[in-house]
Amino acid sequence: MAEQCTKQYKDPAVVRAEQGIDAPAEKKAGVEKLKRESNGFRGNVKKEMLDESVPMVSEDSYNLMKHFGMYQQDDRDTRNERKRAGLDKDWSFMIRTKLPGGCATPEQYLILDDIANNWSNGSLRITTRQTIQFHGVGKLKLQSVVRALNSRLLTSYGACGDVVRNVMNCPVADIDATPAYRGRQIFTELTNVINARTLPRTSAFYDIFINGEKDNELAPIARLRDEKEDLYGDSYMPRKFKIGVTIPQDNCVDIFSHDLGIVALLENGFVKGYNILAGGGLGSSHGNKETYPRISDPICHVTPDEVIRAVDAVITIQRDYGNRTNRKRARLKYVLDELGPEWFRAEMGRRMSRELPEAVAIPDSAWGFDDHLGWHEQIQPGLFYVGIFIENGRICDKNRDGIPMRTTLRGIVEKFRTQVRMTGQQNIILANIAEKHVAEITKILNGSGLSTGSGKLSTLRRNEISCVSLPTCGLALGEAERVMPGVIDKLEEMGFGNERIMIRISGCPNSCSRAPMSEIGLIARAPGKYNIYIGGDYEGTRLNKLFKETVLLDELPNEIGKLITRWRAERLQGEEFGDFCHRLGNEALLK
Ligand code: SRM
Ligand code: SF4
């Protein structure tokens, strides 16, 4: 913060000129022209999607389809071999759904499971933003998937692309009975309002994937078909835009990493007001100093009545000031760095027609974190929820531990009609369980090998997050999801399993596992080589720092083990691992 106060910020007019905001189309990033001229993301998508002669679509259609939650990918495991054999890449699509706050009804979960069974690689992948995505979907199956989602009021629309992504919110905000958290029930409603407000309006998605059927009156988007993008404008956002809602006591959404963070301040079971944070973002590129992870700044405080207008103000500032020429610099964090939090507060005030007060100071000690695993009483009398550990979010029956995850979860949801919620740590929660069913569900879970947070599950593994990475991610520099369980195995063998340390791995510095916010962050530099970052905190309030570069995968357990050993020997009473590393500093720890 001190650094930010003394920093000289730029004139907004200069920034607009530098970022090419008012520049002619040819000076802007190619995607800007594509978005604007695509007739609401239509382009040639429908024609190419239905073309049976090729398994993929053109670059332009691919860029438009991201707004429908679809990514064109290929199997990177077979890429070289296929090339040598003179074959094209093994193309398929990833489809990501939108589940605001991670919530799904039993019927919705069951259709998600059906999709995994019928059209994808057989797994449901819980993402770090509390939703589900599918890999390995063939181009000609995309319509079937979208229709199946639509039949249960689910959508993939806006899950990716230059729009507001899945809005994060504590998955148990509306059901958890903890007295100190009373009042946060309202977040679930707020999250849904923000989600509806920020869905793109163009009906292209429905025209293309559901043959324009206006049949499903219940589909959330069908009611919004006026096509006028009053919030986004004709070029949409300069880049993806991420929003999270939380209370300080339970920062399970990693609030400082979002473009827009909404922090509710509770008093006597009511929301007294909200702190607005802006300018978080974690992606960077190795060797490109113009890109970096950044945590958000506290901007202002707004009343509950004003919060939606505040959301609009933050989104439209980024829409109007975000970089339109260089997509690597197009996130809100760079606008904050160019123009500063004071300017941002004043600009929000101008858009909301009032002078906004500063954010209420929240001491570091007020921040907490809960992963919501295990059994808990709900605020609704007689009901319980249970948080279940899913290693790296991959729900499948064919896993290294031989746990019939998908079958077991489906069986429980089918029989007991439980609500389902995804957490930002890639775990799953089953909710609305009647007291009389607790014992039976416990027995089923224990019998299957799924853990609710105790038993064989080590604390270290419980606190692990990994991005998808290989073989599907086109940007991966090295493995993540497929190697992380093995790294934890070794650390457990070395006797470190019981330590409560937040450890996250990403296959590249885009940092989809939010590795820069963890106590130990591992980021791939190249196949089999990782940078180690340390010094973040368990509660997610600060970034970690580079400790060692290009460490071989096999050496990671030893390097991490040495740090844990040192922490055990030299920590102050009660000092957490990340705080210890932060206090000593990387130079001292390298000695
Ligand atoms: Fe991410 C790109 C996966 C959360 C920062 N991310 C990708 C793509 C789509 C790769 C691509 O562009 O070709 C990955 C698809 C892999 C695959 O095969 O499925 C991908 N990101 C994921 C998920 C699935 C990781 C996971 O294991 O759960 C997460 C999906 C979240 C969701 O449901 O929406 C995911 N990505 C994140 C997060 C964490 C978060 O949002 O809380 C971040 C860091 C926060 C941020 O945005 O700053 C993140 N992903 C990125 C970036 C860097 C963006 C930047 O502006 O710096 C990229 C690259 C890009 O957009 O060009 C990226
Ligand atoms: Fe892919 Fe990199 Fe994101 Fe991992 S961090 S999913 S490798 S983009």
XYZ file of C-alpha atoms and ligand atoms in Angstrom:
662
model
C 0.000 0.000 0.000
C 2.767 2.438 0.950
C 4.305 1.999 -2.461
C 0.965 2.782 -4.103
C 0.504 6.020 -2.130
C 3.742 7.544 -3.384
C 3.359 6.325 -6.955
C 2.764 8.899 -9.706
C -0.279 7.946 -11.710
C -1.063 8.878 -15.298
C -3.655 11.198 -16.773
C -6.725 9.170 -17.840
C -6.680 10.814 -21.295
C -3.067 9.654 -21.773
C -4.002 6.141 -20.730
C -6.932 6.038 -23.128
C -4.635 7.153 -25.959
C -1.862 4.687 -25.021
C -4.265 1.806 -24.760
C -5.823 2.496 -28.122
C -9.303 2.776 -26.681
C -10.478 5.340 -29.220
C -8.076 4.196 -31.935
C -9.225 3.036 -35.380
C -10.072 -0.655 -35.671
C -6.803 -1.638 -37.381
C -4.774 -0.443 -34.371
C -6.751 -2.631 -31.961
C -6.249 -6.280 -31.066
C -7.707 -8.549 -33.774
C -10.255 -9.986 -31.388
C -11.750 -6.506 -30.879
C -12.727 -6.265 -34.551
C -13.913 -9.844 -34.548
C -16.218 -9.284 -31.567
C -17.654 -6.083 -32.973
C -18.298 -7.423 -36.439
C -19.515 -10.868 -35.419
C -23.199 -9.988 -35.152
C -23.392 -10.920 -31.487
C -20.771 -13.739 -31.627
C -22.519 -15.412 -34.585
C -19.803 -15.088 -37.243
C -19.519 -18.399 -39.100
C -19.849 -20.463 -35.958
C -23.012 -22.345 -36.853
C -21.836 -23.314 -40.326
C -18.430 -24.470 -39.094
C -19.820 -26.251 -36.080
C -22.143 -28.348 -38.241
C -19.508 -29.050 -40.893
C -18.987 -32.796 -40.615
C -15.964 -32.835 -42.899
C -13.525 -31.480 -40.284
C -13.324 -32.010 -36.511
C -12.361 -28.414 -35.695
C -13.369 -24.809 -36.438
C -11.390 -21.814 -37.739
C -9.436 -19.481 -35.434
C -12.151 -16.798 -35.687
C -14.968 -19.178 -34.826
C -12.915 -20.579 -31.980
C -12.418 -17.089 -30.535
C -16.148 -16.404 -30.783
C -17.086 -19.778 -29.305
C -15.144 -18.979 -26.135
C -18.068 -16.694 -25.275
C -20.274 -19.787 -25.357
C -18.001 -21.468 -22.789
C -16.235 -23.632 -25.387
C -12.520 -24.101 -25.996
C -11.083 -25.893 -28.963
C -8.299 -28.190 -27.767
C -6.263 -31.157 -28.890
C -4.818 -34.120 -27.051
C -1.267 -32.954 -26.376
C -0.192 -36.440 -25.316
C -0.580 -37.661 -28.890
C 0.360 -34.445 -30.722
C 3.954 -35.356 -31.629
C 3.222 -38.954 -32.415
C 0.349 -37.955 -34.699
C 2.522 -35.359 -36.388
C 5.184 -37.947 -37.067
C 2.519 -40.216 -38.538
C 1.331 -37.349 -40.770
C -1.985 -37.089 -38.902
C -3.841 -33.959 -37.871
C -4.140 -33.149 -34.170
C -6.724 -35.061 -32.161
C -9.247 -32.213 -31.844
C -12.010 -31.888 -29.286
C -13.705 -29.229 -27.163
C -13.762 -28.298 -23.520
C -17.130 -26.949 -22.344
C -17.397 -24.969 -19.132
C -20.726 -24.350 -17.447
C -21.701 -21.366 -15.342
C -22.785 -22.160 -11.794
C -22.978 -18.916 -9.794
C -21.634 -19.552 -6.296
C -21.090 -23.175 -7.337
C -24.726 -24.164 -6.722
C -26.592 -26.909 -8.568
C -29.899 -28.596 -7.863
C -29.964 -32.413 -7.762
C -31.570 -32.483 -11.229
C -28.848 -30.213 -12.557
C -26.083 -32.350 -11.084
C -27.597 -35.467 -12.604
C -27.667 -33.953 -16.086
C -24.033 -32.864 -15.612
C -23.216 -36.452 -14.762
C -25.167 -37.649 -17.819
C -23.144 -35.308 -20.018
C -19.900 -36.713 -18.639
C -21.198 -40.181 -19.379
C -22.575 -39.571 -22.856
C -20.439 -36.959 -24.542
C -17.165 -36.184 -22.746
C -14.109 -38.092 -21.547
C -16.126 -39.487 -18.647
C -15.140 -36.985 -15.989
C -16.720 -33.921 -14.452
C -13.987 -31.425 -13.621
C -14.688 -29.001 -10.756
C -12.901 -25.751 -11.518
C -11.221 -23.286 -9.187
C -14.141 -20.925 -9.889
C -16.708 -23.365 -8.545
C -18.131 -24.722 -11.718
C -17.998 -27.888 -13.806
C -16.291 -28.365 -17.110
C -16.084 -31.244 -19.541
C -13.168 -32.275 -21.726
C -12.975 -34.272 -24.925
C -16.329 -33.288 -26.413
C -16.494 -33.791 -30.184
C -17.536 -30.813 -32.308
C -20.712 -32.524 -33.485
C -21.758 -33.264 -29.906
C -21.671 -29.650 -28.750
C -25.318 -29.046 -29.586
C -26.396 -32.104 -27.616
C -24.437 -30.923 -24.576
C -25.884 -27.410 -24.716
C -29.404 -28.757 -25.121
C -28.951 -31.119 -22.206
C -27.719 -28.230 -20.051
C -30.552 -26.017 -21.205
C -33.114 -28.648 -20.320
C -32.137 -28.196 -16.662
C -31.731 -24.396 -16.800
C -27.971 -24.651 -16.982
C -25.774 -22.897 -19.475
C -22.220 -22.609 -20.681
C -22.979 -19.149 -22.075
C -20.469 -16.584 -20.800
C -18.408 -19.144 -18.867
C -15.395 -18.062 -20.975
C -14.676 -15.116 -23.298
C -14.531 -11.351 -22.783
C -17.430 -11.112 -20.359
C -18.070 -11.594 -16.648
C -17.130 -15.160 -15.763
C -18.715 -17.437 -13.167
C -19.381 -15.289 -10.103
C -17.793 -16.816 -7.008
C -19.430 -16.865 -3.632
C -18.972 -19.024 -0.558
C -20.854 -22.205 -1.525
C -22.476 -22.515 1.904
C -23.263 -18.826 2.439
C -27.001 -19.468 2.431
C -26.975 -22.646 4.495
C -24.139 -22.600 7.023
C -25.336 -22.237 10.610
C -22.218 -20.612 12.140
C -23.695 -17.799 14.285
C -20.894 -15.327 13.496
C -21.661 -15.603 9.784
C -25.402 -14.876 10.040
C -26.374 -12.365 7.420
C -24.261 -13.747 4.608
C -27.258 -15.719 3.306
C -28.002 -12.654 1.236
C -24.875 -13.249 -0.867
C -26.393 -16.107 -2.740
C -29.133 -13.797 -3.958
C -26.615 -11.044 -4.730
C -24.493 -13.515 -6.699
C -27.491 -14.590 -8.764
C -28.470 -10.980 -9.443
C -24.932 -10.149 -10.602
C -24.897 -13.267 -12.756
C -28.184 -12.394 -14.478
C -27.143 -8.761 -14.904
C -23.861 -9.695 -16.569
C -24.970 -12.423 -18.979
C -24.429 -11.260 -22.546
C -27.745 -10.389 -24.219
C -27.137 -11.632 -27.740
C -29.259 -14.681 -28.481
C -26.598 -16.105 -30.815
C -25.915 -18.917 -28.368
C -29.504 -20.092 -28.526
C -29.799 -19.545 -32.252
C -26.709 -21.610 -32.904
C -26.977 -24.405 -30.400
C -30.693 -24.819 -29.900
C -31.684 -24.008 -33.459
C -33.200 -20.741 -32.367
C -35.887 -22.573 -30.443
C -37.475 -20.085 -28.168
C -39.093 -23.161 -26.694
C -37.540 -23.318 -23.297
C -39.298 -20.489 -21.578
C -37.519 -21.458 -18.408
C -34.013 -20.992 -19.748
C -32.631 -17.991 -17.911
C -31.239 -16.352 -21.007
C -34.363 -16.811 -23.115
C -36.025 -14.046 -21.181
C -33.247 -11.584 -21.979
C -33.433 -11.615 -25.723
C -33.504 -7.952 -26.517
C -29.950 -8.182 -27.891
C -29.051 -4.721 -26.613
C -25.758 -4.938 -24.724
C -26.355 -1.951 -22.483
C -23.694 -3.014 -20.011
C -21.003 -4.356 -22.311
C -21.419 -2.318 -25.492
C -20.665 -3.759 -28.937
C -17.084 -4.802 -28.161
C -17.823 -6.469 -24.815
C -15.057 -6.373 -22.191
C -11.406 -5.931 -23.211
C -10.732 -9.281 -21.553
C -12.242 -11.792 -19.101
C -13.693 -10.176 -15.978
C -13.944 -11.929 -12.612
C -16.150 -11.159 -9.636
C -16.245 -12.691 -6.146
C -18.315 -12.065 -3.020
C -17.213 -12.863 0.534
C -17.007 -11.975 4.201
C -13.508 -11.534 5.649
C -13.936 -14.387 8.146
C -14.252 -16.992 5.383
C -12.206 -16.085 2.339
C -12.793 -19.353 0.488
C -13.204 -17.450 -2.804
C -9.727 -15.865 -2.658
C -11.289 -12.429 -2.879
C -8.088 -10.461 -3.546
C -7.517 -12.300 -6.826
C -10.651 -10.996 -8.576
C -11.056 -8.022 -10.910
C -13.905 -7.031 -8.601
C -14.156 -8.234 -5.011
C -17.221 -7.520 -2.904
C -16.595 -7.861 0.830
C -19.671 -7.779 3.042
C -19.364 -6.359 6.532
C -21.788 -8.040 8.900
C -23.331 -6.597 12.044
C -25.871 -8.417 14.214
C -26.879 -10.763 11.431
C -27.272 -8.057 8.780
C -25.047 -6.784 6.002
C -24.063 -3.295 7.096
C -22.370 -2.448 3.817
C -19.815 -3.639 1.313
C -16.176 -2.868 0.681
C -15.427 -2.776 -3.028
C -12.013 -4.127 -4.049
C -10.734 -3.800 -7.607
C -7.760 -4.823 -9.691
C -6.882 -8.371 -8.678
C -5.536 -10.806 -11.253
C -2.920 -13.537 -11.165
C -1.763 -14.325 -14.673
C 1.629 -13.404 -16.097
C 4.081 -14.627 -18.725
C 7.564 -15.859 -17.801
C 10.125 -13.243 -18.781
C 7.577 -10.514 -19.607
C 7.902 -7.841 -16.918
C 4.844 -6.004 -18.243
C 2.679 -8.797 -16.863
C 2.465 -9.796 -13.206
C 0.111 -11.118 -10.551
C -1.535 -8.407 -8.486
C -3.903 -8.365 -5.533
C -6.814 -5.954 -5.564
C -6.929 -2.559 -3.859
C -9.649 -1.568 -1.418
C -11.503 1.184 -3.295
C -14.598 2.299 -1.433
C -17.481 1.384 0.812
C -21.060 1.212 -0.490
C -24.413 0.573 1.142
C -26.432 -2.591 0.399
C -28.769 -0.513 -1.809
C -25.861 0.693 -3.914
C -23.977 -2.520 -4.462
C -25.388 -3.389 -7.905
C -24.713 0.138 -9.153
C -21.183 -0.223 -7.792
C -20.778 -3.460 -9.746
C -21.952 -1.677 -12.911
C -19.541 1.177 -12.240
C -16.511 -1.118 -11.879
C -17.437 -3.138 -14.964
C -18.000 -0.057 -17.105
C -14.735 1.575 -15.977
C -12.859 -1.485 -17.180
C -14.994 -1.549 -20.346
C -14.037 2.095 -21.046
C -10.407 2.126 -19.836
C -9.164 -1.445 -20.315
C -6.463 -1.924 -22.947
C -7.908 -2.712 -26.375
C -4.604 -3.131 -28.225
C -2.580 -5.502 -26.080
C -4.530 -8.420 -24.642
C -1.699 -9.265 -22.269
C -2.263 -5.901 -20.556
C -6.043 -5.821 -20.880
C -7.074 -6.750 -17.330
C -8.397 -4.247 -14.812
C -5.281 -4.676 -12.628
C -3.251 -2.705 -15.165
C -5.815 0.127 -15.229
C -5.465 0.316 -11.441
C -1.687 0.429 -11.757
C -1.830 3.187 -14.384
C -4.496 5.386 -12.797
C -4.447 4.499 -9.106
C -7.112 3.609 -6.526
C -7.935 7.275 -5.726
C -8.815 8.020 -9.340
C -10.784 4.789 -9.453
C -12.864 5.756 -6.415
C -13.562 9.189 -7.844
C -14.529 7.684 -11.206
C -16.836 5.186 -9.523
C -18.380 8.118 -7.656
C -18.913 10.013 -10.918
C -20.686 6.999 -12.394
C -22.794 6.553 -9.255
C -23.475 10.296 -8.834
C -22.081 10.561 -5.337
C -18.787 10.934 -3.548
C -17.892 7.523 -2.223
C -16.279 6.966 1.177
C -13.070 4.985 1.513
C -13.309 1.261 2.180
C -13.658 0.331 5.855
C -10.279 -0.829 7.182
C -10.189 -4.588 7.770
C -7.208 -5.783 9.831
C -5.200 -8.715 8.454
C -6.126 -10.680 11.566
C -9.836 -10.538 10.605
C -9.308 -12.719 7.536
C -10.030 -16.436 7.783
C -10.462 -19.428 5.506
C -12.727 -22.474 5.597
C -12.701 -25.282 3.032
C -16.107 -26.544 4.220
C -15.138 -30.221 4.272
C -16.882 -32.533 6.714
C -20.391 -32.576 8.221
C -22.061 -29.310 9.273
C -25.432 -28.245 10.562
C -27.447 -25.990 8.278
C -29.243 -22.852 9.322
C -32.395 -24.594 8.123
C -33.475 -26.736 11.118
C -32.907 -30.470 10.790
C -30.737 -30.235 7.671
C -27.022 -30.923 7.211
C -24.372 -30.469 4.540
C -21.210 -32.446 3.943
C -18.050 -31.287 2.172
C -16.243 -34.058 0.284
C -12.630 -33.970 -0.907
C -12.109 -34.430 -4.658
C -8.433 -34.468 -5.535
C -7.863 -31.620 -8.029
C -11.572 -31.515 -8.766
C -11.577 -34.491 -11.131
C -14.742 -36.527 -10.534
C -14.310 -39.809 -12.348
C -14.497 -43.512 -11.672
C -11.155 -44.306 -13.252
C -8.722 -42.675 -10.816
C -5.469 -43.741 -9.255
C -7.099 -44.527 -5.896
C -9.768 -46.731 -7.456
C -12.545 -44.707 -5.811
C -15.872 -44.955 -7.673
C -16.353 -41.187 -7.294
C -18.823 -40.477 -10.037
C -20.983 -43.509 -9.353
C -21.029 -42.856 -5.617
C -21.898 -39.172 -5.887
C -24.547 -39.845 -8.506
C -26.031 -42.589 -6.353
C -26.317 -40.297 -3.326
C -27.752 -37.387 -5.302
C -30.257 -39.676 -7.038
C -31.420 -41.365 -3.862
C -31.433 -38.453 -1.413
C -32.008 -35.530 -3.869
C -29.228 -33.544 -2.209
C -28.305 -30.073 -3.397
C -24.787 -29.937 -4.846
C -22.254 -27.161 -4.450
C -18.735 -26.738 -5.805
C -16.038 -25.026 -3.768
C -13.225 -22.776 -4.988
C -10.822 -25.469 -3.754
C -12.295 -27.914 -6.325
C -14.219 -29.938 -3.753
C -17.917 -30.839 -3.652
C -20.614 -30.268 -1.054
C -23.842 -32.220 -0.754
C -26.498 -30.205 1.046
C -30.049 -30.284 2.376
C -29.519 -33.700 3.941
C -32.150 -34.677 6.493
C -30.739 -35.737 9.858
C -32.174 -39.234 9.443
C -30.047 -39.754 6.298
C -26.721 -38.622 7.752
C -25.681 -42.085 8.980
C -26.561 -43.805 5.701
C -24.723 -41.231 3.585
C -21.713 -41.433 5.900
C -21.684 -45.190 5.397
C -21.879 -44.866 1.611
C -19.069 -42.295 1.557
C -16.844 -44.350 3.858
C -17.524 -47.482 1.825
C -16.526 -45.761 -1.398
C -13.268 -44.297 -0.103
C -14.372 -40.683 -0.591
C -13.111 -38.538 2.266
C -14.967 -35.816 4.115
C -11.699 -34.402 5.372
C -10.551 -36.884 7.995
C -9.265 -40.465 8.017
C -6.581 -41.247 5.466
C -6.688 -37.806 3.847
C -3.599 -35.884 4.921
C -3.836 -32.197 5.813
C -1.276 -31.382 3.149
C -3.310 -33.082 0.413
C -6.487 -31.457 1.694
C -4.904 -28.060 1.054
C -3.662 -28.832 -2.453
C -5.038 -27.244 -5.628
C -3.932 -27.988 -9.147
C -4.903 -26.568 -12.520
C -5.921 -28.847 -15.401
C -2.790 -28.416 -17.514
C -1.767 -31.369 -19.708
C -3.037 -33.066 -21.780
C -5.876 -30.684 -22.688
C -4.644 -27.173 -21.932
C -3.075 -25.570 -24.985
C -1.044 -23.157 -22.839
C 0.554 -25.672 -20.476
C 4.348 -25.562 -20.196
C 4.477 -28.547 -17.856
C 2.307 -31.017 -15.938
C 0.131 -30.032 -12.969
C -2.981 -32.110 -12.163
C -1.306 -35.350 -13.203
C 1.857 -34.901 -11.112
C 0.646 -33.124 -7.994
C -0.763 -36.226 -6.242
C 2.682 -37.847 -6.600
C 4.471 -34.819 -5.108
C 2.118 -34.970 -2.125
C 2.684 -38.764 -1.824
C 6.419 -38.129 -1.418
C 5.910 -35.339 1.115
C 3.630 -37.638 3.103
C 6.272 -40.396 3.016
C 8.776 -37.845 4.309
C 6.519 -37.212 7.314
C 5.036 -33.844 6.333
C 1.465 -34.976 5.660
C -0.002 -33.476 8.808
C 1.189 -29.946 8.191
C -1.466 -27.383 7.334
C 0.134 -25.653 4.358
C -1.670 -24.308 1.300
C 0.145 -25.707 -1.741
C -0.914 -25.054 -5.323
C 0.520 -25.978 -8.701
C -0.056 -24.471 -12.142
C 1.195 -25.751 -15.491
C 2.074 -22.201 -16.577
C 2.162 -18.692 -15.076
C -1.463 -17.995 -16.015
C -1.953 -19.455 -12.539
C -5.395 -20.986 -12.862
C -4.889 -22.775 -9.518
C -4.312 -19.314 -7.966
C -0.780 -20.473 -7.109
C 0.481 -16.884 -6.495
C -1.896 -16.607 -3.516
C -0.711 -19.777 -1.779
C 1.854 -20.511 0.904
C 3.767 -22.668 -1.578
C 3.161 -21.996 -5.257
C 4.645 -24.225 -7.958
C 4.571 -22.912 -11.502
C 5.863 -24.844 -14.490
C 8.588 -23.214 -16.561
C 9.142 -26.079 -18.960
C 8.377 -29.802 -19.048
C 9.519 -31.234 -15.686
C 10.795 -27.877 -14.361
C 9.099 -25.610 -11.843
C 9.567 -22.275 -10.124
C 8.872 -22.381 -6.378
C 7.161 -19.368 -4.777
C 6.705 -18.978 -1.023
C 5.402 -16.536 1.548
C 1.713 -16.199 0.735
C -0.651 -16.723 3.659
C -3.245 -19.378 4.419
C -6.042 -16.788 4.469
C -5.194 -15.508 0.977
C -4.374 -11.851 1.676
C -0.960 -11.517 0.015
C 1.081 -12.783 -2.905
C 3.977 -15.188 -2.578
C 7.437 -14.467 -4.011
C 9.841 -16.352 -6.239
C 12.109 -18.563 -4.134
C 13.833 -20.918 -6.589
C 13.746 -21.224 -10.354
C 13.620 -24.248 -12.669
C 13.618 -26.923 -9.979
C 13.237 -30.430 -11.375
C 9.941 -32.169 -10.616
C 11.743 -34.971 -8.752
C 13.485 -32.423 -6.543
C 10.314 -30.588 -5.488
C 9.574 -32.793 -2.440
C 13.127 -32.321 -1.112
C 13.085 -28.556 -1.663
C 9.691 -28.219 0.003
C 10.702 -30.650 2.748
C 13.776 -28.549 3.611
C 11.586 -25.460 4.023
C 9.058 -27.266 6.213
C 11.857 -28.671 8.376
C 13.289 -25.213 8.869
C 9.852 -23.812 9.730
C 9.325 -26.579 12.285
C 12.629 -25.735 13.955
C 12.583 -21.949 13.825
C 8.960 -20.799 13.831
C 7.546 -18.554 16.497
C 4.804 -20.023 18.607
C 1.730 -20.612 16.429
C 3.396 -19.115 13.366
C 1.977 -20.491 10.115
C 4.267 -21.687 7.345
C 3.534 -18.820 4.945
C 3.919 -16.210 7.678
C 7.249 -17.734 8.685
C 8.564 -17.572 5.104
C 7.238 -14.031 4.740
C 8.910 -12.918 7.996
C 12.300 -14.422 7.236
C 12.320 -13.469 3.559
C 13.594 -15.563 0.681
C 17.215 -14.456 0.995
C 17.473 -15.726 4.552
C 15.697 -18.944 3.604
C 18.110 -19.602 0.762
C 21.063 -19.675 3.174
Fe -7.629 -20.250 -16.354
C -6.633 -19.752 -19.555
C -8.344 -23.419 -17.016
C -9.205 -20.443 -13.394
C -6.064 -17.359 -15.336
N -7.560 -21.366 -18.032
C -7.166 -20.959 -19.261
C -7.465 -22.037 -20.306
C -8.822 -21.780 -20.870
C -6.387 -22.220 -21.393
C -6.511 -21.457 -22.666
O -6.759 -20.238 -22.659
O -6.324 -22.084 -23.718
C -7.447 -23.291 -19.377
C -8.227 -24.501 -19.875
C -7.568 -25.768 -19.426
C -8.365 -26.973 -19.664
O -7.895 -27.852 -20.433
O -9.431 -27.120 -19.095
C -7.839 -22.691 -18.060
N -8.709 -21.638 -15.450
C -8.816 -22.918 -15.841
C -9.500 -23.760 -14.787
C -10.367 -24.875 -15.357
C -8.395 -24.326 -13.867
C -8.813 -25.418 -12.921
O -8.035 -26.365 -12.827
O -9.842 -25.337 -12.276
C -10.248 -22.663 -14.016
C -11.613 -22.391 -14.571
C -12.334 -21.366 -13.768
C -13.753 -21.141 -14.181
O -14.587 -21.960 -13.846
O -14.027 -20.106 -14.813
C -9.354 -21.477 -14.285
N -7.698 -19.078 -14.688
C -8.332 -19.395 -13.530
C -7.907 -18.521 -12.476
C -8.351 -18.570 -11.017
C -9.625 -17.814 -10.767
O -10.202 -17.227 -11.681
O -10.041 -17.795 -9.632
C -6.984 -17.637 -13.030
C -6.176 -16.552 -12.278
C -7.000 -15.362 -11.962
C -6.987 -14.386 -13.101
O -7.792 -14.530 -14.024
O -6.142 -13.474 -13.086
C -6.874 -17.994 -14.421
N -6.571 -18.788 -17.285
C -5.988 -17.704 -16.681
C -5.240 -16.960 -17.676
C -4.447 -15.657 -17.417
C -5.365 -14.510 -17.614
C -4.731 -13.161 -17.428
O -5.335 -12.192 -17.882
O -3.691 -13.028 -16.810
C -5.400 -17.653 -18.885
C -4.800 -17.280 -20.240
C -5.629 -16.321 -21.008
O -6.737 -15.941 -20.621
O -5.133 -15.922 -22.064
C -6.231 -18.797 -18.608
Fe -3.499 -24.198 -18.555
Fe -1.706 -22.594 -17.480
Fe -4.229 -22.464 -16.684
Fe -2.793 -24.551 -16.004
S -2.366 -22.452 -15.374
S -4.860 -24.623 -16.866
S -1.478 -24.812 -17.755
S -3.497 -21.966 -18.682
